XYZ file of C-alpha atoms in Angstrom:
719
model
C -10.923 1.758 20.515
C -11.237 4.241 23.345
C -14.106 2.234 25.780
C -13.413 2.479 29.052
C -16.612 0.230 29.902
C -18.981 -2.666 28.358
C -22.235 -1.339 28.963
C -25.284 -3.071 27.674
C -27.798 -0.220 25.674
C -30.779 0.560 27.186
C -32.615 -0.376 24.363
C -32.824 -3.824 25.056
C -33.725 -2.871 29.007
C -31.856 -4.220 32.053
C -31.600 -7.944 31.604
C -33.420 -8.211 28.306
C -30.891 -10.318 26.348
C -30.249 -10.246 21.993
C -31.759 -13.454 20.391
C -29.146 -16.512 19.661
C -28.418 -18.312 16.796
C -29.712 -21.896 16.866
C -29.582 -22.305 19.832
C -25.838 -21.776 20.684
C -24.745 -18.240 22.792
C -23.596 -16.046 19.524
C -26.317 -13.456 19.060
C -28.116 -13.379 15.728
C -26.781 -9.454 15.963
C -22.730 -10.434 15.006
C -24.245 -11.903 11.940
C -25.064 -8.277 10.331
C -21.403 -7.225 11.525
C -19.413 -10.010 9.807
C -21.518 -9.671 6.982
C -20.832 -5.713 6.936
C -17.201 -6.056 7.667
C -16.748 -8.577 4.627
C -18.520 -5.924 2.443
C -16.593 -2.846 3.788
C -13.477 -4.803 4.022
C -13.794 -5.457 0.691
C -14.978 -2.081 -0.582
C -11.850 -0.927 0.444
C -8.973 -3.802 -0.034
C -11.040 -3.178 -4.159
C -10.538 -0.142 -3.966
C -7.239 0.798 -2.982
C -5.660 -2.684 -5.577
C -6.037 -0.190 -8.166
C -5.096 2.728 -6.870
C -1.350 3.660 -8.308
C -2.392 2.354 -11.799
C -5.030 4.480 -11.601
C -2.878 8.094 -10.481
C -0.618 6.639 -13.351
C -2.586 5.809 -16.017
C -5.898 7.643 -15.324
C -4.452 10.963 -14.143
C -1.006 10.902 -15.905
C 0.969 11.585 -12.871
C 4.233 10.033 -12.390
C 5.684 6.437 -10.238
C 7.047 8.993 -7.468
C 3.639 11.446 -7.069
C 1.397 8.748 -7.546
C 3.630 6.412 -4.642
C 3.566 9.724 -2.506
C -0.363 9.794 -3.082
C -1.188 6.310 -2.442
C 0.683 6.357 0.930
C -0.935 9.709 1.886
C -4.394 8.839 1.449
C -3.282 5.094 3.780
C -1.339 7.745 6.213
C -4.570 10.039 6.784
C -7.030 6.012 7.099
C -4.437 5.584 10.271
C -5.245 8.633 11.743
C -8.801 8.811 11.102
C -9.682 6.458 13.996
C -8.744 8.758 16.659
C -11.417 11.005 15.223
C -13.804 8.107 15.601
C -12.696 6.725 19.307
C -13.170 10.645 19.883
C -16.927 11.311 18.086
C -18.268 6.874 19.561
C -17.131 7.082 22.325
C -17.984 10.981 24.035
C -20.473 12.222 21.406
C -22.675 10.144 19.498
C -21.961 6.103 20.692
C -20.110 3.633 18.353
C -23.802 2.950 16.572
C -24.446 5.749 14.851
C -21.337 6.707 15.107
C -20.867 3.400 12.155
C -24.171 4.718 10.544
C -23.095 8.582 10.091
C -19.328 7.924 9.077
C -20.265 5.114 6.645
C -23.069 7.206 4.697
C -19.802 9.703 4.290
C -17.629 6.473 3.454
C -20.222 5.879 0.607
C -20.254 9.530 -0.701
C -16.631 9.716 -0.922
C -16.759 6.228 -2.957
C -19.327 7.710 -5.380
C -17.728 10.548 -6.074
C -14.589 9.182 -6.405
C -15.853 6.841 -9.309
C -17.551 9.676 -10.826
C -14.231 10.854 -11.148
C -12.986 8.311 -12.892
C -15.361 8.965 -15.737
C -13.645 10.646 -18.703
C -16.600 12.515 -19.422
C -17.183 14.215 -16.697
C -15.910 17.751 -16.589
C -11.357 18.334 -17.197
C -8.496 16.452 -16.184
C -8.379 18.742 -13.373
C -11.794 18.413 -12.016
C -10.990 14.209 -11.883
C -7.906 14.857 -9.630
C -9.736 17.641 -7.769
C -12.879 14.948 -7.103
C -10.338 11.935 -6.925
C -8.400 13.721 -4.041
C -12.048 14.932 -1.785
C -12.906 11.461 -3.006
C -10.173 9.785 -0.761
C -10.155 12.249 1.666
C -13.907 11.059 2.418
C -13.834 7.094 2.244
C -10.238 7.453 4.867
C -12.361 9.430 7.271
C -15.224 6.941 6.641
C -12.520 3.687 6.832
C -10.587 5.614 9.284
C -13.423 6.228 11.826
C -15.564 3.444 12.027
C -12.225 1.160 12.371
C -12.207 1.559 16.612
C -15.706 0.901 15.990
C -17.039 -2.038 14.330
C -15.344 -5.051 16.049
C -15.791 -3.408 19.521
C -19.510 -3.078 18.965
C -19.071 -6.826 17.484
C -17.692 -7.608 21.053
C -20.599 -5.390 23.473
C -23.372 -7.795 21.682
C -21.867 -10.815 23.768
C -23.197 -11.104 27.281
C -20.085 -11.211 30.189
C -20.413 -15.052 30.565
C -19.514 -15.690 26.803
C -16.101 -15.199 26.840
C -15.355 -17.941 24.537
C -18.092 -17.118 22.088
C -16.466 -13.799 22.154
C -12.941 -14.524 21.235
C -14.201 -16.984 18.343
C -15.915 -14.138 17.244
C -13.007 -12.342 16.807
C -11.484 -14.982 15.326
C -14.289 -14.444 11.845
C -14.296 -11.546 12.244
C -10.606 -11.119 11.279
C -11.574 -14.038 8.682
C -13.641 -11.579 7.302
C -11.649 -9.182 6.446
C -9.168 -11.527 5.062
C -12.052 -12.952 2.908
C -13.261 -9.469 1.399
C -9.377 -8.128 0.834
C -8.623 -11.741 -1.179
C -11.859 -11.416 -2.817
C -11.008 -7.820 -4.048
C -7.302 -7.947 -5.410
C -8.582 -10.301 -7.939
C -12.182 -9.160 -8.713
C -11.553 -5.591 -9.113
C -8.476 -5.963 -10.968
C -10.291 -7.637 -13.454
C -12.950 -5.362 -13.777
C -10.643 -1.966 -14.341
C -8.548 -4.676 -17.204
C -10.303 -6.745 -18.830
C -13.679 -4.706 -19.497
C -13.823 -1.916 -21.551
C -15.501 1.278 -21.373
C -14.739 4.718 -21.989
C -12.092 3.677 -24.849
C -9.569 2.511 -22.081
C -9.367 0.435 -19.132
C -12.968 0.755 -16.662
C -11.542 2.504 -13.610
C -15.348 3.468 -13.007
C -16.227 0.195 -12.567
C -13.843 -0.685 -10.926
C -14.126 2.342 -8.077
C -17.952 1.502 -8.425
C -18.425 -1.989 -7.707
C -16.865 -0.947 -4.126
C -19.328 1.780 -3.906
C -21.591 -0.778 -3.853
C -20.754 -3.036 -1.759
C -19.958 -0.017 0.854
C -23.952 0.721 0.516
C -24.652 -3.058 0.929
C -22.541 -3.077 3.835
C -24.736 0.280 5.391
C -27.893 -1.252 4.465
C -27.215 -4.716 6.137
C -25.501 -2.646 9.258
C -29.039 -1.003 9.378
C -31.275 -3.981 9.298
C -30.003 -5.303 12.220
C -30.750 -2.139 14.337
C -33.367 -3.676 16.691
C -31.183 -6.247 17.750
C -28.083 -4.616 18.648
C -26.956 -4.524 22.388
C -26.521 -0.097 22.873
C -23.999 1.074 24.642
C -24.261 5.023 25.018
C -21.569 7.376 25.241
C -19.590 6.880 28.213
C -16.577 9.434 27.968
C -13.196 8.716 25.791
C -10.555 7.461 27.899
C -7.746 9.078 25.422
C -9.020 12.676 26.052
C -8.394 11.935 29.350
C -4.955 10.640 29.198
C -4.124 13.964 27.315
C -5.801 16.058 29.788
C -3.780 14.716 32.182
C -0.787 14.505 30.777
C -1.743 18.155 29.527
C -2.237 19.517 33.119
C 1.154 17.500 34.686
C 2.902 19.440 32.050
C 0.760 22.724 32.288
C 1.796 22.200 36.029
C 5.130 21.574 36.242
C 5.733 24.361 33.921
C 4.257 26.561 36.824
C 5.919 25.831 40.056
C 8.461 23.766 38.980
C 10.586 26.846 40.924
C 8.835 26.911 43.745
C 7.963 23.431 45.013
C 9.850 20.340 45.010
C 10.502 18.230 41.906
C 8.608 15.751 41.711
C 10.034 11.441 41.022
C 8.363 11.117 37.417
C 7.091 15.309 35.918
C 2.870 13.353 35.314
C 3.167 13.187 39.410
C 2.661 17.092 38.911
C -0.637 15.882 37.869
C -1.347 14.397 41.560
C -3.237 17.725 42.347
C -6.507 16.826 40.142
C -5.483 13.185 38.952
C -5.934 9.929 41.085
C -2.964 8.300 41.728
C -4.497 5.515 39.632
C -5.011 6.916 36.424
C -0.901 8.404 36.466
C 0.311 5.540 37.441
C -2.056 3.708 34.577
C -0.456 6.735 31.784
C 3.356 6.041 33.276
C 2.448 2.268 32.443
C 1.323 2.877 29.002
C 4.778 5.085 28.346
C 6.827 2.752 29.350
C 5.305 0.822 25.469
C 4.382 3.827 23.795
C 8.585 3.997 23.850
C 9.086 0.689 22.654
C 6.475 1.629 19.622
C 9.246 4.710 18.556
C 10.936 2.603 16.015
C 7.932 0.862 14.676
C 6.838 3.278 11.847
C 9.660 2.074 10.255
C 8.399 -1.320 9.486
C 5.225 0.069 8.253
C 6.787 2.257 6.081
C 8.135 -1.332 3.938
C 4.535 -3.674 4.782
C 2.649 -1.113 2.845
C 4.741 -1.007 -0.380
C 2.888 -3.736 -1.545
C -0.036 -1.732 -2.799
C 2.829 1.277 -3.938
C 6.099 -0.210 -5.374
C 5.678 -3.583 -5.049
C 2.678 -3.212 -7.811
C 4.345 -1.329 -10.125
C 7.708 -3.727 -10.261
C 4.757 -6.655 -10.967
C 3.109 -4.586 -14.101
C 7.178 -5.121 -15.511
C 7.468 -8.791 -15.039
C 6.025 -11.524 -17.427
C 2.137 -12.188 -15.751
C 1.823 -15.786 -18.083
C 0.465 -18.474 -16.497
C 0.017 -20.973 -19.437
C -3.457 -21.966 -20.284
C -5.200 -18.773 -21.210
C -4.069 -17.707 -17.459
C -2.391 -13.934 -16.810
C -2.558 -12.260 -13.752
C -3.124 -9.137 -12.618
C -0.232 -7.108 -11.698
C -2.436 -5.449 -9.198
C -3.550 -8.286 -8.098
C -0.134 -9.778 -7.405
C -1.098 -8.414 -3.657
C -3.675 -11.019 -2.651
C -0.740 -13.710 -2.052
C 0.033 -11.756 1.395
C -4.012 -11.726 2.900
C -3.708 -16.099 1.724
C -0.280 -16.144 3.216
C -1.704 -14.531 6.586
C -3.833 -17.270 6.634
C -1.293 -20.082 6.260
C 1.131 -18.665 8.279
C -0.329 -17.884 11.758
C -1.476 -21.714 12.171
C 1.789 -22.706 11.123
C 3.482 -20.192 13.627
C 0.796 -20.814 16.701
C 1.332 -24.763 16.043
C 4.646 -25.090 14.580
C 7.464 -22.968 14.109
C 6.638 -21.573 17.874
C 6.171 -24.573 19.621
C 9.854 -26.225 17.780
C 11.330 -23.233 18.720
C 10.446 -24.004 22.724
C 11.494 -27.300 22.407
C 14.969 -25.699 21.505
C 14.740 -24.160 24.656
C 15.152 -20.385 22.843
C 13.296 -18.129 24.812
C 11.025 -16.038 21.677
C 9.702 -13.589 24.692
C 6.873 -11.104 22.590
C 10.307 -8.355 21.791
C 12.185 -10.972 20.675
C 9.572 -12.241 17.838
C 8.734 -8.157 16.788
C 12.247 -7.997 16.194
C 12.548 -10.932 14.013
C 9.939 -9.954 12.567
C 11.620 -6.337 11.496
C 14.635 -8.798 9.870
C 11.950 -10.288 8.037
C 10.738 -7.529 6.446
C 14.126 -6.237 5.623
C 15.020 -9.580 3.360
C 12.325 -9.223 1.887
C 13.397 -6.454 0.270
C 16.454 -7.343 0.105
C 14.744 -10.302 -2.100
C 12.722 -7.272 -3.969
C 16.072 -5.976 -4.771
C 17.742 -8.352 -6.077
C 13.801 -8.715 -8.747
C 14.310 -5.232 -9.703
C 17.692 -5.590 -10.584
C 16.773 -8.557 -13.346
C 13.420 -6.546 -14.035
C 15.139 -3.493 -15.446
C 17.607 -5.400 -17.556
C 14.546 -5.066 -19.893
C 14.640 -1.425 -19.156
C 15.904 0.938 -21.491
C 16.883 4.134 -19.665
C 16.470 7.909 -20.766
C 19.488 9.327 -21.625
C 21.535 11.722 -19.104
C 21.955 15.228 -19.828
C 24.270 15.975 -23.340
C 23.135 12.134 -24.665
C 20.296 10.722 -27.216
C 19.797 7.081 -27.647
C 19.714 6.135 -30.924
C 19.102 2.736 -32.558
C 19.496 2.103 -36.403
C 17.499 0.465 -38.987
C 19.203 -1.217 -41.906
C 16.328 -1.828 -44.943
C 18.339 -2.038 -47.619
C 20.108 -5.194 -49.631
C 22.906 -5.786 -47.977
C 25.281 -4.382 -45.205
C 25.717 -1.410 -44.561
C 28.227 0.519 -42.006
C 27.983 4.595 -40.190
C 29.999 7.241 -39.326
C 29.743 9.640 -36.657
C 32.441 12.300 -36.416
C 34.610 12.406 -33.270
C 32.915 8.959 -32.207
C 32.842 4.853 -33.093
C 29.302 3.784 -31.810
C 28.138 2.356 -35.179
C 31.309 0.412 -35.506
C 30.195 -2.822 -37.162
C 28.408 -2.930 -40.481
C 24.950 -3.681 -39.905
C 23.101 -6.078 -41.809
C 19.626 -6.009 -43.661
C 16.589 -6.300 -41.607
C 18.383 -7.273 -38.617
C 16.749 -6.883 -35.184
C 18.466 -3.638 -34.090
C 21.029 -4.650 -31.554
C 19.721 -1.520 -28.554
C 19.661 1.696 -27.784
C 23.251 2.834 -28.387
C 24.499 6.261 -26.149
C 25.023 9.517 -27.988
C 27.457 11.917 -26.839
C 26.216 15.617 -27.476
C 28.124 19.219 -27.496
C 24.987 20.610 -25.908
C 21.081 20.194 -25.672
C 21.023 19.661 -29.487
C 23.690 18.555 -32.009
C 23.461 18.397 -35.891
C 25.653 15.428 -36.878
C 26.610 14.916 -39.956
C 26.330 10.955 -40.697
C 28.498 9.369 -43.045
C 26.062 6.266 -45.156
C 28.584 3.266 -46.656
C 26.596 0.756 -48.701
C 28.135 -1.144 -52.143
C 31.132 0.693 -51.319
C 29.569 4.429 -52.014
C 29.509 7.919 -49.698
C 26.266 9.008 -48.705
C 25.497 12.180 -45.942
C 23.352 12.515 -44.084
C 22.444 16.002 -42.003
C 20.740 14.742 -38.447
C 20.037 16.929 -35.214
C 19.826 15.535 -32.294
C 18.162 16.503 -28.428
C 19.960 15.363 -25.470
C 17.244 13.426 -23.250
C 15.334 11.636 -26.192
C 15.476 8.175 -27.645
C 15.911 8.121 -31.583
C 15.154 5.619 -34.274
C 17.174 5.997 -37.390
C 16.027 3.813 -40.452
C 18.110 3.502 -43.285
C 16.454 3.048 -46.882
C 16.755 4.000 -50.805
C 15.008 5.718 -52.849
C 14.120 5.485 -56.214
C 16.861 7.276 -57.856
C 18.950 4.719 -55.859
C 19.828 7.443 -53.468
C 20.217 6.894 -49.542
C 17.475 8.527 -47.411
C 18.114 8.438 -43.577
C 14.630 8.846 -41.408
C 15.379 10.209 -37.790
C 12.242 9.454 -36.183
C 10.779 10.473 -32.046
C 10.783 6.740 -30.268
C 8.819 6.349 -27.028
C 10.778 3.992 -25.003
C 8.968 3.709 -21.520
C 7.365 0.648 -20.940
C 3.151 0.173 -19.811
C 2.424 -0.181 -16.385
C -0.010 -2.680 -17.541
C 2.320 -5.190 -18.815
C 1.036 -3.600 -23.042
C 3.121 -4.237 -25.599
C 3.913 -1.358 -28.373
C 3.712 -1.535 -32.299
C 4.404 0.139 -35.071
C 4.217 -0.033 -38.425
C 6.974 0.526 -41.642
C 5.459 0.180 -44.977
C 7.929 -0.431 -47.882
C 5.454 -0.563 -50.424
C 4.127 2.011 -53.125
C 0.581 1.734 -51.884
C -0.602 3.736 -48.280
C -2.187 0.597 -46.234
C -4.390 0.911 -43.362
C -3.098 -2.457 -40.699
C -6.562 -4.033 -37.844
C -5.190 -5.497 -35.277
C -7.326 -6.163 -32.243
C -9.085 -3.063 -32.208
C -6.583 -0.543 -32.928
C -6.282 0.910 -36.564
C -2.879 1.616 -37.855
C -2.328 3.607 -41.008
C 1.395 3.839 -42.804
C 1.699 5.882 -46.214
C 3.087 4.830 -48.385
C 7.049 4.634 -49.357
C 8.240 3.723 -45.808
C 5.963 5.351 -44.313
C 6.075 4.665 -40.338
C 2.476 4.352 -37.960
C 1.774 5.568 -34.814
C 3.181 3.456 -32.553
C 0.285 2.163 -30.182
C -0.440 0.275 -27.310
C -1.459 -3.497 -27.035
C -3.120 -6.147 -24.435
C 0.061 -9.316 -24.414
C -1.534 -11.689 -26.822
C -1.343 -13.620 -30.151
C -2.615 -11.272 -33.248
C -2.630 -14.115 -35.991
C -5.152 -13.013 -39.456
C -4.138 -9.449 -38.808
C -5.511 -7.774 -41.961
C -3.625 -5.442 -43.818
C -6.072 -2.954 -46.879
C -4.175 -1.040 -49.608
C -6.133 0.960 -52.404
C -6.459 -2.481 -54.626
C -6.184 -5.508 -52.289
C -5.843 -7.017 -48.458
C -3.844 -9.538 -46.783
C -3.734 -11.185 -43.826
C -0.476 -11.642 -41.848
C 0.593 -13.082 -38.537
C 1.907 -11.280 -36.146
C 2.375 -14.303 -33.496
C 2.712 -12.957 -29.729
C 3.423 -10.022 -28.978
C 4.799 -9.970 -25.335
C 4.155 -8.282 -21.795
C 6.045 -4.738 -22.230
C 7.975 -5.103 -25.429
C 8.169 -2.741 -27.934
C 8.338 -4.631 -31.866
C 8.129 -2.412 -35.650
C 7.347 -4.699 -38.174
C 7.744 -3.749 -41.786
C 5.817 -5.070 -44.530
C 7.179 -5.131 -48.550
C 5.531 -6.157 -51.378
C 6.254 -9.036 -52.847
C 5.008 -11.193 -55.744
C 1.105 -11.015 -55.051
C 2.042 -11.244 -50.955
C 2.185 -8.736 -48.709
C 5.491 -9.740 -46.583
C 6.927 -8.875 -42.416
C 9.540 -8.665 -40.575
C 9.025 -8.253 -36.915
C 11.618 -6.953 -35.027
C 11.874 -6.289 -31.014
C 12.975 -2.795 -30.683
C 12.840 -3.125 -26.825
C 12.911 -6.731 -24.720
C 10.045 -8.263 -23.826
C 9.712 -8.642 -19.458
C 11.359 -11.887 -18.631
C 11.485 -11.998 -14.977
C 8.447 -13.913 -14.294
C 5.914 -12.809 -11.451
C 6.561 -15.511 -9.331
C 9.820 -14.342 -8.163
C 8.078 -12.133 -6.231
C 6.566 -15.010 -3.914
C 9.908 -14.838 -2.032
C 9.756 -10.791 -0.769
C 5.707 -11.619 -0.025
C 6.458 -15.124 1.992
C 8.987 -12.777 3.715
C 6.603 -9.811 4.853
C 3.855 -12.215 5.109
C 5.715 -13.723 7.864
C 7.262 -10.734 9.358
C 3.875 -9.548 9.721
C 2.959 -12.435 11.695
C 5.802 -12.384 14.096
C 5.744 -8.545 14.680
C 1.863 -7.513 14.062
C -0.289 -10.026 15.667
C 2.519 -10.155 18.635
C 2.915 -6.213 18.747
C -0.474 -6.423 19.465
C -0.185 -9.446 22.024
C 2.107 -7.826 23.790
C 1.068 -3.964 23.955
C -2.320 -5.632 25.094
C -0.452 -7.198 28.037
C 1.601 -4.840 28.984
C -1.214 -2.388 30.028
C -4.477 -2.143 32.074
C -7.006 -2.504 30.653
C -8.605 0.847 31.115
C -5.178 2.064 28.861
C -6.085 -0.826 25.403
C -7.631 1.716 23.946
C -5.154 4.247 24.001
C -2.488 1.917 23.408
C -4.373 0.433 20.284
C -4.461 4.774 18.931
C -0.739 4.660 19.690
C -0.274 1.302 17.795
C -2.639 2.825 14.381
C -0.425 5.689 14.538
C 2.676 3.955 13.763
C 1.365 2.564 10.958
C 0.033 6.340 9.169
C 3.348 7.717 10.920
C 4.972 4.441 8.497
C 3.052 5.924 5.467
C 4.500 9.442 5.553
C 8.065 7.952 5.591
C 7.630 6.352 1.936
C 5.505 9.623 1.331
C 9.088 11.580 2.264
C 11.378 8.991 0.286
C 9.249 8.328 -2.805
C 9.194 11.964 -3.044
C 12.994 13.292 -1.770
C 15.041 10.672 -2.417
C 15.201 10.552 -6.208
C 17.077 7.158 -6.812
C 16.764 4.339 -8.671
C 14.646 2.052 -7.100
C 16.771 -1.366 -6.686
C 18.326 1.677 -4.478
C 15.679 2.699 -2.648
C 14.972 -0.966 -1.863
C 18.278 -1.583 -0.521
C 17.725 1.907 1.687
C 14.464 0.606 3.305
C 16.339 -2.721 4.507
C 18.795 -1.362 5.749
C 17.043 1.134 7.490
C 15.012 -1.012 9.310
C 17.574 -3.603 9.905
C 19.430 -0.561 12.284
C 16.104 -0.101 13.613
C 15.963 -3.222 14.244
C 18.702 -3.080 16.428
C 17.517 -0.475 18.126
C 14.400 -1.633 19.552
C 16.283 -4.506 20.050
C 18.354 -2.752 22.618
C 15.589 -0.533 23.974
C 13.515 -4.437 24.532
C 17.069 -5.885 26.328
C 16.068 -3.248 28.821
C 12.416 -3.242 28.972
C 10.965 -4.759 32.439
C 7.820 -7.277 31.599
C 5.049 -6.019 33.817
C 1.930 -7.785 34.835
C -0.944 -5.382 34.968
C -2.621 -6.872 37.413
C -0.306 -6.646 39.917
C -1.443 -2.735 39.612
C -5.166 -3.133 40.848
C -3.944 -5.336 44.242
C -1.176 -2.915 44.650
C -3.842 0.083 44.933
C -6.386 -2.723 47.214
C -3.605 -2.965 49.018
C -2.892 0.642 49.647
C -6.827 1.301 49.776
C -6.541 -1.084 53.037
C -3.997 0.280 54.386
C -5.949 3.514 54.264
C -8.473 2.221 56.017
C -6.738 0.215 58.763
C -5.253 4.178 59.216
C -8.062 5.380 58.961
C -9.486 3.832 61.598
C -6.793 3.825 63.930
C -6.423 7.211 64.080
C -9.812 7.455 65.155
C -9.911 5.160 68.108
C -6.681 7.440 68.638
C -8.739 10.133 68.544
C -11.409 8.911 71.082
C -8.493 7.544 73.384
C -7.603 11.080 73.835
C -10.820 12.906 73.667
C -11.607 10.936 77.024
C -8.469 11.302 78.408
C -8.423 15.170 78.720
C -9.129 16.420 81.671
C -13.224 17.545 82.356
C -13.019 21.162 82.189
C -15.566 23.031 84.830
C -18.380 25.861 83.977
C -17.551 29.276 84.743
């Protein structure tokens, strides 16, 4: 990006060529560049894969703030390539820019990893280190983004254009290979490896940091083999200066001078006509870029909203294989490798056989529609996913569920309400949480409990926006006791189950479940509510002062909340397992359609968009268009940031909003595309050559006329 032309480096001397791979025309140096790119992409995508869950579980941010910061980081990663291009083309050159900014990149990774160590400072320091690390990573990855691919292209001799084309295919494969592998590995390091008493985010960030160090070492190792083009000035800077001069000149002289046919023509006093004409051509394409950020606003939510959706789904594939929610992102990278040949060799030719003219702009509009369909599919999934989620109660309401721990049916009466009109069976799963209306922020209810014909009164205070469990049991005197307990109802973002115990025994019980310890006091004591990884828990040991008992809890499923009632009967300890909140019953494979639609949209939109942009701009302006393209990605992430922080919608309505906005934008884009006229940039060279030839002819004619006129003049005599 930002490269005016390629020049062989002084390092190799004029005419000297780089060593070749095994007698081919591929320079040995590209092996170092490809390996470097693989490691760098592993580093970036691996870190980014676990970033949203890191914000939620380690920094304890809510979903909206986590989504906003995630997209702010993504946006910054696409703004900083402009900085990298300017530094490379105007100051350091591509080689030194890659080296220096890779060092910044590594420092950012190290700081980010240190910030993920719980023993280092407090939560404020963790946030500060995380944000500093992300800023440095954004500067590093964005800064080298426009340099590495172009630097690889510089390694080829001018006559090896076929090999250069194949190199870019290999380069693209290395990007996707790094992406796929990292989105599989880093979530495993996060979830399956435990450190500091929880998920090992320090390791999940540390491994990508190590890969970035390897990338830097590998790149430096090939230093003696590279062709290094010296900095020659950035065309983007020149374009900006030309535009600035045109605006300034028009403002100063608009009243004095005659009007120009185009506002850029005001720059003719200082800049060549060819440059001005090229900028005009670029502007025609950049105008088409205006609606494009909306596509990226949807596309980049794979790592934020879609990952959060996956945390509330069933991830068990059987045979002991359980997918991590942040691993689902790998599907995009896998599908892109499959879809590119399918579209190029199958779908596009078939459409051509149907005599449908599929222009690049039509492909891009179709890609937008496919992305909108992806979010429609995500909406359908979300609507079904939230059926297993207990939504918090609104203002002036509480949530309550009742456990009947007595030996027969119980009837409850809340004065003025019929919330529990049916009798409650003993030791039966509660029917779910029920909304209880309140007169204010809190309310004291005198609840009537009817058991075996006898009535008892319980005074209970409920607070708004709070969930409760009401346990009914008898005491030694035969009276009825009401125990009201505040509940945690927010599902785990990692798919863990929640578990608590109620001890009806007359002795205290210590329960060991996996590596976690529970304590339930005697006589209806309730243990703490602890999250556990999904799995089978059999042979759980329950210890009292006098004995110990094994119990089988069975499967604790994804996202479920369980209450286990322990009772002593004869010489054994019995248990009743109740499911307070339903397990995640929508399988994660239901996300596949939305990934298929989105990836197909990416093939039609992104790849076609780049091809179209390059075909419609002069060679010297391709870097300007690449900068504009990266800006559409950056602004797309800004859109998500604004919606996530400002809209305050339910997730499924937010998905519908994005889908609707993209459909509307695709219609606007289609109208703009209808009026767009395709151009051939090579025609510009022909035009300027003809103009130059005409000027030469005119100049020659004027000289002949001048010679003739001088010959015909009367000779003057000396005075």
